[in-house]
mmCIF file of C-alpha atoms and ligand atoms in Angstrom:
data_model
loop_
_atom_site.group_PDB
_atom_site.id
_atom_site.type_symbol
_atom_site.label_atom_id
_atom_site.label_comp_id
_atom_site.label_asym_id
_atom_site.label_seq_id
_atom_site.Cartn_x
_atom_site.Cartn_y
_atom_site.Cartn_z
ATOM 1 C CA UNK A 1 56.457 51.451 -39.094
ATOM 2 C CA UNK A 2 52.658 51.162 -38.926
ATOM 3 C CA UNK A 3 51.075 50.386 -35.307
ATOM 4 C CA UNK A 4 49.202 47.567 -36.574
ATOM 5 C CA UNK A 5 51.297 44.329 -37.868
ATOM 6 C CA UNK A 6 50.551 41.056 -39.654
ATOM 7 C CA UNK A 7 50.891 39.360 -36.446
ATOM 8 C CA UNK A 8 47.943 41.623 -35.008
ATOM 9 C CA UNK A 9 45.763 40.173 -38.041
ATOM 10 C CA UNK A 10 47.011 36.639 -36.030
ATOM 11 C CA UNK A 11 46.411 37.936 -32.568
ATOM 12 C CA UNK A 12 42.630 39.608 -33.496
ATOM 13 C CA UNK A 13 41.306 36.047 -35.169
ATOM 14 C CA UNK A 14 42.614 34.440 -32.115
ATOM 15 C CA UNK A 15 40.908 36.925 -29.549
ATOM 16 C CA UNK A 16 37.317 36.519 -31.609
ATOM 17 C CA UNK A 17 37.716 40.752 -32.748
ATOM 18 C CA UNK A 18 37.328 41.554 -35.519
ATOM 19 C CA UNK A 19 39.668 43.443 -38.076
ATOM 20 C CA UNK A 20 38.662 46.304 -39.823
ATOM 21 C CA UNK A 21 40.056 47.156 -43.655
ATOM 22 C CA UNK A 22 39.175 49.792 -46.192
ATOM 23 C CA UNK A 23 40.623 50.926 -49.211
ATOM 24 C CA UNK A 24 42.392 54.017 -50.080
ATOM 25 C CA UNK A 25 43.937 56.127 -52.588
ATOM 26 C CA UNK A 26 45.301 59.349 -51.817
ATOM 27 C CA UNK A 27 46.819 61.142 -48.495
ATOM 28 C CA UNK A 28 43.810 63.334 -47.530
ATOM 29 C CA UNK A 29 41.749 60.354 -47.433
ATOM 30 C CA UNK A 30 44.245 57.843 -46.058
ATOM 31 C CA UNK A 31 44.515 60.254 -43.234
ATOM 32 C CA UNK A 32 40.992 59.982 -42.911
ATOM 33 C CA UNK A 33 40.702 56.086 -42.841
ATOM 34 C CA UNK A 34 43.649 56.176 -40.262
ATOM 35 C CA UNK A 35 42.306 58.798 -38.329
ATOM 36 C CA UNK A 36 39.102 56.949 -37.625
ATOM 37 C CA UNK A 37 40.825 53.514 -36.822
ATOM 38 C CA UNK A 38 40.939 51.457 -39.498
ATOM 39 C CA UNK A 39 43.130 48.614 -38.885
ATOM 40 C CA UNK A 40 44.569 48.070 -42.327
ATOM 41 C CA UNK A 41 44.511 50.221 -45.579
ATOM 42 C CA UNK A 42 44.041 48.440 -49.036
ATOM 43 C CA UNK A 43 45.821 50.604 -52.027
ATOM 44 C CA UNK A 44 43.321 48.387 -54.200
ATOM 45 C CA UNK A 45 43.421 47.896 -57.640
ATOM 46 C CA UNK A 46 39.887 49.182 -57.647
ATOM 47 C CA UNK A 47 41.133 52.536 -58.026
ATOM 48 C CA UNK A 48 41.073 52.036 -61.904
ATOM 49 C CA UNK A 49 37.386 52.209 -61.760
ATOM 50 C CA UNK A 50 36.322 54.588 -58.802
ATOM 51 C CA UNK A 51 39.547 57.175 -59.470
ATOM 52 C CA UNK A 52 40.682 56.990 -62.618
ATOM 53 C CA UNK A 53 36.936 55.965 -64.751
ATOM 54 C CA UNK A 54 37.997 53.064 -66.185
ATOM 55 C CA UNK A 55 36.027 49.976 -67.022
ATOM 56 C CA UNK A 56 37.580 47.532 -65.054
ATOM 57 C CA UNK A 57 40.835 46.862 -63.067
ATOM 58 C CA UNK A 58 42.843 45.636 -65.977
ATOM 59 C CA UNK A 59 44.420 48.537 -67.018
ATOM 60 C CA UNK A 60 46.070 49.407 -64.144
ATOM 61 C CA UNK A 61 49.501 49.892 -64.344
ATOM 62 C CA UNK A 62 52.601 49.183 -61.863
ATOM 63 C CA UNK A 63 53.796 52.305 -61.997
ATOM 64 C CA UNK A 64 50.263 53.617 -61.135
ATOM 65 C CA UNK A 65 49.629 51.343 -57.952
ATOM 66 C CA UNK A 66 53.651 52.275 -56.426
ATOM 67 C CA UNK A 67 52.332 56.362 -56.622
ATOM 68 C CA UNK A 68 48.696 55.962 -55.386
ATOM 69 C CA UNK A 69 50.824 53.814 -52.400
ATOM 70 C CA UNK A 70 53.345 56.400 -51.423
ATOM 71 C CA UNK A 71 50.504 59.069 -50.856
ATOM 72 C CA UNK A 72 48.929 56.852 -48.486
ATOM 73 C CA UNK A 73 52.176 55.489 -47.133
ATOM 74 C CA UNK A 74 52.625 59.770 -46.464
ATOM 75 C CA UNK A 75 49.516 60.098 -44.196
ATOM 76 C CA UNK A 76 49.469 56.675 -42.660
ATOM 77 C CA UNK A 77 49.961 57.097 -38.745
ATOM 78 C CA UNK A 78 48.561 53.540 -37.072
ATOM 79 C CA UNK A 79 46.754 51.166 -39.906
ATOM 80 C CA UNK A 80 48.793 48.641 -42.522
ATOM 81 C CA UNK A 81 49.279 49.562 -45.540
ATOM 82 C CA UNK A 82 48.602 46.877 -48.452
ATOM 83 C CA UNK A 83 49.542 47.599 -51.748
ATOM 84 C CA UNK A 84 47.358 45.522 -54.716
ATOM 85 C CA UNK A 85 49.311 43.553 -57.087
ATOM 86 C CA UNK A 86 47.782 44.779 -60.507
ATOM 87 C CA UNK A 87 46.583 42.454 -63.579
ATOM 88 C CA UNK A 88 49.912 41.563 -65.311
ATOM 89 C CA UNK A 89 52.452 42.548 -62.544
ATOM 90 C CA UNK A 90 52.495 38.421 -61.058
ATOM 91 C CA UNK A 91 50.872 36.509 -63.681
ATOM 92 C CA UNK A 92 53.971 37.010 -65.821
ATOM 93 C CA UNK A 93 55.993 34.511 -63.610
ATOM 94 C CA UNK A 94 57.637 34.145 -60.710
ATOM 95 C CA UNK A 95 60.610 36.331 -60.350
ATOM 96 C CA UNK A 96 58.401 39.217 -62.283
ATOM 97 C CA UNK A 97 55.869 39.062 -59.122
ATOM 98 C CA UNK A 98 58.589 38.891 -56.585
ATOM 99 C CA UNK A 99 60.169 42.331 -58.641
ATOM 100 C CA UNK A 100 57.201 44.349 -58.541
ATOM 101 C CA UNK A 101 56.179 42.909 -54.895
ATOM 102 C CA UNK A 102 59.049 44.344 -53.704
ATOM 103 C CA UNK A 103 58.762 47.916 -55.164
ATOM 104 C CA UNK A 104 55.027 48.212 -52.633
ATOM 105 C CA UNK A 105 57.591 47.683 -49.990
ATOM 106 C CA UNK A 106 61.109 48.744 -51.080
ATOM 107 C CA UNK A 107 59.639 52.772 -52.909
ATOM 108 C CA UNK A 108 55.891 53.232 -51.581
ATOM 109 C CA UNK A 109 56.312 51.745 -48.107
ATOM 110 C CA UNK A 110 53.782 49.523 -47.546
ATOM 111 C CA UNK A 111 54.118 46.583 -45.535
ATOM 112 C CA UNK A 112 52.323 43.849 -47.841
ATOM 113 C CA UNK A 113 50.750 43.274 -51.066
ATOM 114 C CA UNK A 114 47.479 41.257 -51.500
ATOM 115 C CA UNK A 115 47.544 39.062 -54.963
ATOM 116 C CA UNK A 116 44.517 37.680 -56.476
ATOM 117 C CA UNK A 117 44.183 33.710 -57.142
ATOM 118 C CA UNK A 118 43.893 30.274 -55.386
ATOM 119 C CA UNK A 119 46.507 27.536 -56.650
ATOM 120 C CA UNK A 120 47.598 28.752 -59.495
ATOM 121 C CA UNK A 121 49.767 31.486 -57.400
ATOM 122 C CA UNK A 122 51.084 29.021 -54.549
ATOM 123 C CA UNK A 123 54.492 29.485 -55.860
ATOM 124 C CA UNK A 124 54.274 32.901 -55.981
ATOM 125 C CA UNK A 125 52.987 33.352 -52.730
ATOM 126 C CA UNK A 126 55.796 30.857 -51.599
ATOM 127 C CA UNK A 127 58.496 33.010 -53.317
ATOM 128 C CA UNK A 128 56.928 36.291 -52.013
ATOM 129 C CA UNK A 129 57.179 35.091 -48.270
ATOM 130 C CA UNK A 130 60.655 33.829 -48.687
ATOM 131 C CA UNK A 131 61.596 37.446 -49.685
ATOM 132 C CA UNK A 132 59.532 38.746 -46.779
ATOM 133 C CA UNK A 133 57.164 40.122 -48.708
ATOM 134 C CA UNK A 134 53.614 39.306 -46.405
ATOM 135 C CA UNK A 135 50.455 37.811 -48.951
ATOM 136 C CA UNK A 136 47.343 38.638 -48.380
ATOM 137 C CA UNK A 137 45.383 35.964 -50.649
ATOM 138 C CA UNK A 138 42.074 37.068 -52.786
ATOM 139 C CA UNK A 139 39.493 34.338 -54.139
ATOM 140 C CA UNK A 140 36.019 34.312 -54.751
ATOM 141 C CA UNK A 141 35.387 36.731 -57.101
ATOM 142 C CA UNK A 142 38.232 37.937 -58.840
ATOM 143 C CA UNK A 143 37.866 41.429 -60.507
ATOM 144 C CA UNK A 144 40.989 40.792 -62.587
ATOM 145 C CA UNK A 145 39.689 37.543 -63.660
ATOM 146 C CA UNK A 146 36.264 38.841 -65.237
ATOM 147 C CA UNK A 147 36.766 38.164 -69.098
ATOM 148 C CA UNK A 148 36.686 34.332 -67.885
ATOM 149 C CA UNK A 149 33.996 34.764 -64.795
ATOM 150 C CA UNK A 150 31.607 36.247 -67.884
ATOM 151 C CA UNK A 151 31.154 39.247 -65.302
ATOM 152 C CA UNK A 152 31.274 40.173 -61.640
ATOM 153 C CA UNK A 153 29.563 37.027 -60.051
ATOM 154 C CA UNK A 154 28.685 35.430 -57.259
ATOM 155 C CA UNK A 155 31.085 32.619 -56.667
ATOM 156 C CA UNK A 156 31.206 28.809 -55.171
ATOM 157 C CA UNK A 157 27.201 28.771 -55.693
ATOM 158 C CA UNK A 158 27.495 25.159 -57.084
ATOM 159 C CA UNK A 159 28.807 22.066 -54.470
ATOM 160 C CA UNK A 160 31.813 21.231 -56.943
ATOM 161 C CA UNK A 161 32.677 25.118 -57.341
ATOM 162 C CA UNK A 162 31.992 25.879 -53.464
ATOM 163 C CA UNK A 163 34.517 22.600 -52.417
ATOM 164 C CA UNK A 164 37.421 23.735 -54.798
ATOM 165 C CA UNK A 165 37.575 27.515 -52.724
ATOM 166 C CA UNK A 166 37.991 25.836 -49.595
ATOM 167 C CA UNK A 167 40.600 23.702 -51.452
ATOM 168 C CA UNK A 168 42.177 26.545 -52.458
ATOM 169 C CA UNK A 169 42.007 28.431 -49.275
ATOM 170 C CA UNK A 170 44.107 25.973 -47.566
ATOM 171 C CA UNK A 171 46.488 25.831 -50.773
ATOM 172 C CA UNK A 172 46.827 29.453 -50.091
ATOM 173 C CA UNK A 173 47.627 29.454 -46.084
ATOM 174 C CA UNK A 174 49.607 26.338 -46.981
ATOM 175 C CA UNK A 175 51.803 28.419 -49.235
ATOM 176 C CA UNK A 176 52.167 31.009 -46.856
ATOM 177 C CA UNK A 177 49.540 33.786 -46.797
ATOM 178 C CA UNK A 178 49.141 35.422 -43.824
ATOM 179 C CA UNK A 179 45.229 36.458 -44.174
ATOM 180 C CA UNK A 180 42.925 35.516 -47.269
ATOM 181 C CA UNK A 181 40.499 37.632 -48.781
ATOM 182 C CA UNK A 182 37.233 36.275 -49.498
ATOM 183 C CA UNK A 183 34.695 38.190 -52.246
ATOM 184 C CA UNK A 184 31.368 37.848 -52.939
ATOM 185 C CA UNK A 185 30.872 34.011 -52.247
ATOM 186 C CA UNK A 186 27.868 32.427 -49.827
ATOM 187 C CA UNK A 187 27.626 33.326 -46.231
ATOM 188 C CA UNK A 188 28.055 29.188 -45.585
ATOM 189 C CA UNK A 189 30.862 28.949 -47.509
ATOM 190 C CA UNK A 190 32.891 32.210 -46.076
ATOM 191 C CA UNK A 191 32.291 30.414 -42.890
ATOM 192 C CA UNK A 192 33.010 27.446 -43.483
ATOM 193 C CA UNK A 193 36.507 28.886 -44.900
ATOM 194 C CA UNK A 194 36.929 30.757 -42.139
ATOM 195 C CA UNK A 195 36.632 27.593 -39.396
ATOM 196 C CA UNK A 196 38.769 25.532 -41.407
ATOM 197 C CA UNK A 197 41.765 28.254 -41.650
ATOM 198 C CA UNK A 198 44.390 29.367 -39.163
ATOM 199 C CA UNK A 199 44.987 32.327 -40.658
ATOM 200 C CA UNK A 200 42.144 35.578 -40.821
ATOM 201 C CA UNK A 201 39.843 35.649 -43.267
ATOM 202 C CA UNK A 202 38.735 39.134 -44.871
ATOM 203 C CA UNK A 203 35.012 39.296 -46.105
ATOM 204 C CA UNK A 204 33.696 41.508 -49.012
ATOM 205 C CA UNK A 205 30.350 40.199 -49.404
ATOM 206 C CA UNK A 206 31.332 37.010 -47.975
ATOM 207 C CA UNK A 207 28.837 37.461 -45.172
ATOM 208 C CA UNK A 208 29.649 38.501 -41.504
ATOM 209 C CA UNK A 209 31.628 35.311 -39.784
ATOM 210 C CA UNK A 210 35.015 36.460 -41.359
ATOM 211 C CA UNK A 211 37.699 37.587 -39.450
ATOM 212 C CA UNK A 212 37.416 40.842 -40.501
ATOM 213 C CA UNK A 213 35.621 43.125 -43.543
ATOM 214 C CA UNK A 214 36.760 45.229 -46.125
ATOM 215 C CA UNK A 215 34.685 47.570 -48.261
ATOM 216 C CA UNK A 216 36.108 50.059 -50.965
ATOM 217 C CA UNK A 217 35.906 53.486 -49.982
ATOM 218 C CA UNK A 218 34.139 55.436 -52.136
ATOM 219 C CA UNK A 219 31.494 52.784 -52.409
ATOM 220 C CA UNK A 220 31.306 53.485 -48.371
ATOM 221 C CA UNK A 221 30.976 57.361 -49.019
ATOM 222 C CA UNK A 222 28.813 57.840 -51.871
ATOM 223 C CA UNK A 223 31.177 58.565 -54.450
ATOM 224 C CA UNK A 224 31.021 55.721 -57.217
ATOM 225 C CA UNK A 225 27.686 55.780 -58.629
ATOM 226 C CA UNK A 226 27.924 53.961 -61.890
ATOM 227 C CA UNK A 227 26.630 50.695 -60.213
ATOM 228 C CA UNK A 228 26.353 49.826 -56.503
ATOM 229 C CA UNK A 229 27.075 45.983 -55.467
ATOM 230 C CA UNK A 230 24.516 44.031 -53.301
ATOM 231 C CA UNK A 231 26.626 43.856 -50.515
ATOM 232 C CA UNK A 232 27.912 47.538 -50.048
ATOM 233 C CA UNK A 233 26.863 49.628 -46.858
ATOM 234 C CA UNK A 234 26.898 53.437 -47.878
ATOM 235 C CA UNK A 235 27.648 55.500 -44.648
ATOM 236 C CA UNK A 236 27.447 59.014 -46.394
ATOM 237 C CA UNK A 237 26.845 60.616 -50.002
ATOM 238 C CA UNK A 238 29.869 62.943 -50.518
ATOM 239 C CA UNK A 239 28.701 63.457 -54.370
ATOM 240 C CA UNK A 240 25.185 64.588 -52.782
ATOM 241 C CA UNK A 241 27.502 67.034 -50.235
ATOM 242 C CA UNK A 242 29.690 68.058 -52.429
ATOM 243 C CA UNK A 243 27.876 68.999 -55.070
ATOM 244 C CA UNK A 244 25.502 70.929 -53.178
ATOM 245 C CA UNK A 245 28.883 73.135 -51.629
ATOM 246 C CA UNK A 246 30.095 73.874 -55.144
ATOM 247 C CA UNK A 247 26.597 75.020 -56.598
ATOM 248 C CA UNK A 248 26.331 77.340 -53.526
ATOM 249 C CA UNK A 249 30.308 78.199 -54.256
ATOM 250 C CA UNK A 250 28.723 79.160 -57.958
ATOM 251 C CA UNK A 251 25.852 80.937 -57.137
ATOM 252 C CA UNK A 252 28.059 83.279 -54.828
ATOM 253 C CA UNK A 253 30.527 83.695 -57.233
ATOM 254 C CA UNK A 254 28.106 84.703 -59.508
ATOM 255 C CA UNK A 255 26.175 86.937 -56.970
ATOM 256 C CA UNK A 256 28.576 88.819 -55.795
ATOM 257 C CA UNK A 257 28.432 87.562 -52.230
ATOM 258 C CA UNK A 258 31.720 85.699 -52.170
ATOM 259 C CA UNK A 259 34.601 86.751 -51.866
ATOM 260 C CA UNK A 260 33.714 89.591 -49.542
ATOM 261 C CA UNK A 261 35.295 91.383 -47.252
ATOM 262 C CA UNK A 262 36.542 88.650 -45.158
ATOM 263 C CA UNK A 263 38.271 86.239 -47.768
ATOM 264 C CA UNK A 264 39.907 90.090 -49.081
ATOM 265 C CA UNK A 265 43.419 91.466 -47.493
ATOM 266 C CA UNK A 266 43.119 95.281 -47.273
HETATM 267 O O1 KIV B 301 40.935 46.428 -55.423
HETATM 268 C C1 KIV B 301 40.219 46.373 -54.421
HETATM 269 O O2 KIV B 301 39.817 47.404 -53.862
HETATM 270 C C2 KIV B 301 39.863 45.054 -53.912
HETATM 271 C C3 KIV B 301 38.649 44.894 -53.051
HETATM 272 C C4 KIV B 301 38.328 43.486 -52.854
HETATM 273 C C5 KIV B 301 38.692 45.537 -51.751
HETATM 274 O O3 KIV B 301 40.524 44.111 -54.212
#
C-alpha cells in the first residue's frame, strides 16, 4: 500500500500544495522518482514513443501497460501508482474498460488508472468507480485522439472549444473522477477549470494554477530527443551523460586500460 492515497490528492488541493506526478516505466527508475518524492507515478501510455520508438501511443498494447506497471509497482516505496488505460482497452465498451481497469489493480498493483476523454467516457468512469477502480480524467489534448486533432495541438484556443472543456470537466468529476488531467490547453482556461472543480487538477502544459504537474520522464532527463514540446522543463541530459561514459567505456576497452587489475580476481 503506497504512502500517498487518492484522498491525499483531496487533502493537498484543499491545503493550497501542490502535488507532484511524473511518469515511469521500469523499476530502476521508479525507484528513482520515489526516491526523490514524487507524489504519484504515471505508468503512461507515452511509453510507446519514449521506450519502445514508436510513432504514437496507439499501438500500445494491454498486455504491454500491466508489465511496464508491475516493475514500477516492484520499486514503489511512498508515491501512487497510476496505470494508463491504452487506445482500445475502454473505447470498446463498458464492461471491456472495467476488465482491463481491473487487471492495473488486480496483477500490476497499482492503485488507479487514468483514462483519456471528457463525456463520452462518463459511464465508464461511473462503472470504474463503482468497482473501486479510482479515475484519473485526461482532456485537452488527447495523444490517443490525434488522427482526429490533425496532430498534437493546443486545445480550447477558440471560446466555443474552450467552454465545452470546462463542460466536460465537470461531466468528468460529476461521474466520479477523483483528479482530472489537463494537457496542453491555455493558462486561463486550466485555471479557470481548476476554480470551478472540487476535485485536483493535474497540469501538463496547462500553465502553473493546477493542483499539481506532471511531466513525462524522459522528456525531464534528456532522453527523448526526436521532438521536445513547448512546455517541457529538461532538468538533465542523460543521452549527453551517457553517451559520453560508454565512449570512454570504448576507448578503454580498446586501450587496454580497462579491465585492469582491479576489475580482475587473481
Ligand atoms: O502517457 C502519458 O505519459 C501521459 C502524459 C499526459 C503524462 O498521458
Amino acid at each position: 500500500m503506497p504512502n500517498f492515497t487518492i484522498h491525499d490528492f483531496l487533502r493537498k488541493k484543499k491545503e493550497g500544495k501542490k502535488i507532484i506526478m511524473l511518469t515511469a516505466y521500469d523499476y530502476p527508475f521508479a525507484r528513482i522518482v520515489d526516491e526523490a518524492g514524487v507524489d504519484a507515478i504515471l505508468v503512461g501510455d507515452s511509453l510507446g514513443m519514449v521506450v519502445q520508438g514508436l510513432e504514437n501511443t496507439l499501438p500500445v498494447t494491454m498486455d504491454e501497460m500491466i508489465y511496464h506497471t508491475k516493475m514500477v509497482t516492484r520499486a514503489v516505496k511512498d508515491a501512487m501508482v497510476l496505470g494508463d488505460m491504452p487506445f482500445m482497452s475502454y473505447q470498446t465498451g463498458i464492461s471491456e474498460a472495467v476488465k482491463n481497469a481491473g487487471r492495473f489493480l488486480k496483477e500490476a498493483g497499482a492503485s488507479a488508472v487514468k483514462i483519456e476523454g471528457g463525456a463520452e467516457i462518463a459511464e465508464h468512469i461511473r462503472a470504474l468507480t463503482k468497482s473501486d477502480i479510482p479515475v484519473m480524467a485526461h482532456i485537452g489534448l488527447t495523444p490517443q485522439s490525434v488522427h482526429r486533432m490533425g496532430g498534437y495541438k493546443v486545445q480550447g484556443k477558440t471560446e466555443v472549444a474552450a467552454k465545452k472543456l470546462i463542460e466536460e470537466a465537470h461531466i468528468v468529476e460529476d461521474a466520479g473522477a477523483f483528479s482530472l488531467l489537463l494537457e496542453a490547453i491555455p493558462i486561463s482556461l486550466a485555471k479557470k477549470i481548476t476554480e470551478e472543480l472540487s476535485i485536483p487538477t493535474i497540469g501538463i502544459g496547462a500553465g502553473p494554477h493546477c493542483d499539481g504537474q506532471i511531466l513525462v520522464l524522459h522528456d525531464v532527463i534528456g532522453l527523448f530527443e526526436r521532438f521536445v514540446p513547448k512546455f517541457v522543463k529538461q532538468y538533465a541530459n542523460l543521452k549527453e551523460e551517457s553517451l559520453k561514459a560508454i565512449k570512454i567505456y570504448r576507448e578503454e576497452i580498446e586501450k587496454g586500460i580497462f579491465p585492469s587489475r582491479d576489475q580482475s580476481f587473481k
